CSV table of C-alpha atoms and ligand atoms in Angstrom, one decimal:
chain,number,residue,atom,x,y,z
A,848,MET,CA,17.2,-5.9,-8.2
A,849,ARG,CA,14.2,-4.5,-9.4
A,850,ASN,CA,11.8,-3.1,-7.1
A,851,ILE,CA,9.4,-5.2,-4.9
A,852,TYR,CA,5.9,-3.3,-4.4
A,853,LEU,CA,3.7,-4.5,-1.9
A,854,ILE,CA,0.4,-3.7,-2.5
A,855,GLY,CA,-3.1,-4.1,-0.9
A,856,PHE,CA,-5.8,-2.4,1.5
A,857,MET,CA,-4.8,-0.2,4.9
A,858,GLY,CA,-3.8,-2.2,7.5
A,859,SER,CA,-2.7,-5.6,5.4
A,860,GLY,CA,0.7,-5.1,6.7
A,861,LYS,CA,2.4,-3.4,3.7
A,862,SER,CA,4.8,-1.2,5.8
A,863,THR,CA,5.7,-4.0,8.4
A,864,ILE,CA,6.5,-6.4,5.7
A,865,ALA,CA,8.2,-4.4,3.7
A,866,LYS,CA,10.8,-3.1,6.2
A,867,LYS,CA,11.5,-7.2,7.9
A,868,LEU,CA,11.9,-8.0,4.2
A,869,ALA,CA,14.2,-5.2,3.3
A,870,LYS,CA,16.3,-6.0,6.7
A,871,GLU,CA,16.2,-9.8,5.9
A,872,LEU,CA,17.3,-9.2,2.4
A,873,ASN,CA,19.7,-6.3,2.6
A,874,LYS,CA,17.5,-3.7,0.6
A,875,THR,CA,16.4,-0.3,1.1
A,876,PHE,CA,12.9,0.1,2.6
A,877,LEU,CA,10.8,2.5,1.1
A,878,ASP,CA,7.4,4.0,2.3
A,879,LEU,CA,5.8,5.9,-0.6
A,880,ASP,CA,3.3,7.9,1.9
A,881,ASP,CA,6.4,8.7,4.2
A,882,TYR,CA,8.1,9.7,0.6
A,883,ILE,CA,5.2,12.2,0.0
A,884,THR,CA,5.1,13.3,3.4
A,885,GLU,CA,8.8,14.3,3.5
A,886,LYS,CA,8.8,15.7,-0.2
A,887,GLU,CA,5.6,17.8,0.4
A,888,GLN,CA,6.3,18.8,4.0
A,889,LYS,CA,3.0,17.9,5.1
A,890,SER,CA,1.1,15.1,6.8
A,891,ILE,CA,-1.1,13.0,4.5
A,892,PRO,CA,-4.4,14.1,6.1
A,893,GLU,CA,-3.1,17.7,5.6
A,894,ILE,CA,-2.8,17.0,1.8
A,895,PHE,CA,-6.2,15.5,2.0
A,896,SER,CA,-8.0,18.6,3.3
A,897,GLN,CA,-5.8,21.1,1.3
A,898,VAL,CA,-6.1,19.2,-2.3
A,899,GLY,CA,-8.9,16.8,-1.8
A,900,GLU,CA,-8.2,13.2,-3.0
A,901,SER,CA,-7.6,13.7,-6.5
A,902,GLY,CA,-5.3,16.4,-5.6
A,903,PHE,CA,-3.2,13.7,-3.2
A,904,ARG,CA,-4.0,10.9,-6.3
A,905,GLU,CA,-1.6,13.1,-8.6
A,906,ILE,CA,0.9,13.9,-6.0
A,907,GLU,CA,1.2,9.9,-5.4
A,908,HIS,CA,1.3,9.3,-9.1
A,909,LYS,CA,4.4,11.8,-9.4
A,910,ALA,CA,6.2,10.2,-6.5
A,911,LEU,CA,5.7,6.7,-7.8
A,912,LYS,CA,7.1,7.2,-11.0
A,913,GLU,CA,10.2,9.1,-9.4
A,914,ILE,CA,10.9,6.0,-7.1
A,915,ALA,CA,10.1,3.5,-10.0
A,916,SER,CA,13.2,5.0,-11.9
A,917,LYS,CA,15.3,3.9,-8.8
A,918,LYS,CA,16.3,0.0,-8.0
A,919,ASN,CA,16.8,-2.2,-5.0
A,920,LEU,CA,13.7,-1.0,-3.0
A,921,ILE,CA,11.5,-2.7,-1.1
A,922,VAL,CA,7.9,-0.3,-1.2
A,923,ALA,CA,5.2,-0.5,1.0
A,924,THR,CA,2.7,1.5,-1.2
A,925,GLY,CA,-0.5,3.5,0.0
A,926,GLY,CA,-3.6,1.1,-0.4
A,927,GLY,CA,-5.2,3.5,-3.3
A,928,VAL,CA,-1.8,3.4,-5.2
A,929,PRO,CA,-2.9,0.6,-7.8
A,930,CYS,CA,-6.1,1.9,-8.4
A,931,PHE,CA,-5.3,5.4,-9.9
A,932,PHE,CA,-3.6,6.2,-13.6
A,933,ASN,CA,-1.5,3.8,-14.8
A,934,ASN,CA,0.3,2.8,-11.5
A,935,MET,CA,-0.3,-0.8,-11.6
A,936,GLU,CA,1.5,-1.0,-15.2
A,937,ILE,CA,4.2,1.1,-14.1
A,938,MET,CA,4.9,-1.0,-10.9
A,939,ASN,CA,4.7,-4.6,-12.9
A,940,LYS,CA,6.8,-2.8,-15.4
A,941,ASN,CA,9.5,-1.8,-13.2
A,942,GLY,CA,9.3,-4.6,-10.8
A,943,LYS,CA,7.5,-7.5,-8.9
A,944,THR,CA,4.1,-6.7,-7.6
A,945,VAL,CA,3.0,-8.5,-4.2
A,946,PHE,CA,-0.9,-8.4,-3.1
A,947,LEU,CA,-1.3,-8.7,0.5
A,948,GLN,CA,-4.5,-10.2,1.0
A,949,LEU,CA,-6.7,-10.3,4.3
A,950,SER,CA,-10.2,-10.5,5.2
A,951,PRO,CA,-12.5,-7.3,5.7
A,952,GLU,CA,-13.3,-8.4,9.5
A,953,GLU,CA,-9.4,-8.7,9.7
A,954,LEU,CA,-8.4,-5.5,8.2
A,955,ALA,CA,-11.1,-3.4,10.6
A,956,LYS,CA,-9.8,-5.3,13.5
A,957,ARG,CA,-6.3,-4.2,12.5
A,958,LEU,CA,-7.0,-0.9,11.9
A,959,THR,CA,-9.7,0.5,14.4
A,960,PRO,CA,-6.8,1.6,16.8
A,961,GLU,CA,-4.6,3.4,14.2
A,962,LYS,CA,-7.5,4.7,11.9
A,963,SER,CA,-7.4,8.3,12.8
A,964,HIS,CA,-4.1,9.4,10.5
A,965,ARG,CA,-6.1,7.5,7.7
A,966,PRO,CA,-8.5,10.2,6.1
A,967,LEU,CA,-11.1,7.8,4.0
A,968,ILE,CA,-11.8,5.8,7.4
A,969,ALA,CA,-11.0,8.6,10.4
A,970,ASN,CA,-14.7,9.1,11.1
A,971,LEU,CA,-15.9,5.6,10.6
A,972,SER,CA,-17.3,3.3,13.7
A,973,GLU,CA,-16.1,-0.3,13.4
A,974,ASN,CA,-19.4,-1.8,11.9
A,975,GLU,CA,-19.2,1.1,9.3
A,976,LEU,CA,-15.5,0.2,8.8
A,977,VAL,CA,-16.0,-3.5,8.0
A,978,ASP,CA,-19.0,-2.2,5.2
A,979,PHE,CA,-16.6,0.0,3.8
A,980,ILE,CA,-13.9,-1.9,3.5
A,981,THR,CA,-16.2,-4.4,1.7
A,982,LYS,CA,-17.3,-2.0,-1.1
A,983,LYS,CA,-14.1,-0.8,-1.4
A,984,LEU,CA,-12.2,-4.5,-2.1
A,985,GLU,CA,-15.2,-4.7,-4.6
A,986,GLU,CA,-13.8,-1.9,-6.4
A,987,ARG,CA,-10.2,-2.2,-5.6
A,988,ASN,CA,-9.8,-6.0,-5.9
A,989,LYS,CA,-9.7,-5.9,-9.8
A,990,PHE,CA,-6.6,-3.7,-9.7
A,991,TYR,CA,-5.0,-5.3,-6.5
A,992,ASN,CA,-5.5,-9.0,-8.6
A,993,LYS,CA,-3.1,-7.6,-11.5
A,994,ALA,CA,-0.3,-8.2,-8.9
A,995,SER,CA,2.6,-10.6,-10.0
A,996,ILE,CA,2.1,-12.5,-6.6
A,997,ILE,CA,-1.1,-12.9,-4.5
A,998,ILE,CA,-0.4,-14.1,-0.8
A,999,SER,CA,-2.3,-13.8,2.5
A,1000,SER,CA,-0.5,-11.5,4.9
A,1001,GLU,CA,-1.9,-13.3,8.1
A,1002,SER,CA,1.6,-15.0,8.5
A,1003,ARG,CA,3.8,-13.3,11.0
A,1004,ASP,CA,6.9,-15.6,9.4
A,1005,ILE,CA,9.0,-13.4,7.4
A,1006,ASN,CA,10.5,-16.8,5.7
A,1007,TYR,CA,6.8,-17.2,4.3
A,1008,TYR,CA,7.4,-14.1,2.2
A,1009,ILE,CA,10.7,-14.2,1.0
A,1010,ASN,CA,9.8,-17.5,-0.2
A,1011,ALA,CA,6.7,-16.0,-2.0
A,1012,ILE,CA,8.9,-13.2,-3.4
A,1013,SER,CA,11.3,-15.4,-5.0
A,1014,GLN,CA,8.8,-17.5,-6.9
B,1688,LIG,C1,-5.0,5.4,1.5
B,1688,LIG,C2,-4.2,4.6,2.3
B,1688,LIG,C3,-3.3,5.1,2.8
B,1688,LIG,C4,-3.0,6.6,2.4
B,1688,LIG,C5,-4.1,7.4,2.3
B,1688,LIG,C6,-5.0,6.8,1.3
B,1688,LIG,C7,-6.1,4.4,0.6
B,1688,LIG,O1,-2.4,4.4,3.0
B,1688,LIG,O2,-2.0,6.6,1.1
B,1688,LIG,O3,-4.8,7.5,3.6
B,1688,LIG,O4,-6.7,5.0,-0.4
B,1688,LIG,O5,-6.3,3.3,0.8
B,1688,LIG,P1,-1.7,3.0,3.9
B,1688,LIG,O6,-2.3,1.9,2.8
B,1688,LIG,O7,-0.4,2.7,3.9
B,1688,LIG,O8,-2.7,3.3,5.1
């Protein structure tokens, strides 16, 4: 099977859904941020503070190219992956991309308790977070919308996702 890449904003449920899909479909789960952390032997915040966002994007692009040569993976990508270099093209060529959509309000609600390990939002209050997400989504949607499949990620029923990706 060609790889399936879950894409979308931080907090949209990519890792949780990818893990469940991999289990149900008997495929291998891969989290791109975890792959980078293992490879670099550094956390994502450490990478950001040492080489900045642009350095992180280079590392992320290289990691994506490496995993694109593999098969049978359900990949949870980082929220920025589709928006840099030709990453969206790499994923669409080598597999199926699934954009998990949620409203800025719902994303902010889900992200508030777990923003500390996400350098782009770690210092924002809940109100600032909704504004930040709204603005970022305006920039990012044109990339996310290149996905093979676009669905809401509100559902907790794994069968909904299994049906969606078999379209
Ligand atoms: C980022 C999302 C993060 C991580 C990094 C940057 C982004 O991944 O790659 O903090 O630019 O949206 P998650 O979407 O898994 O939180």
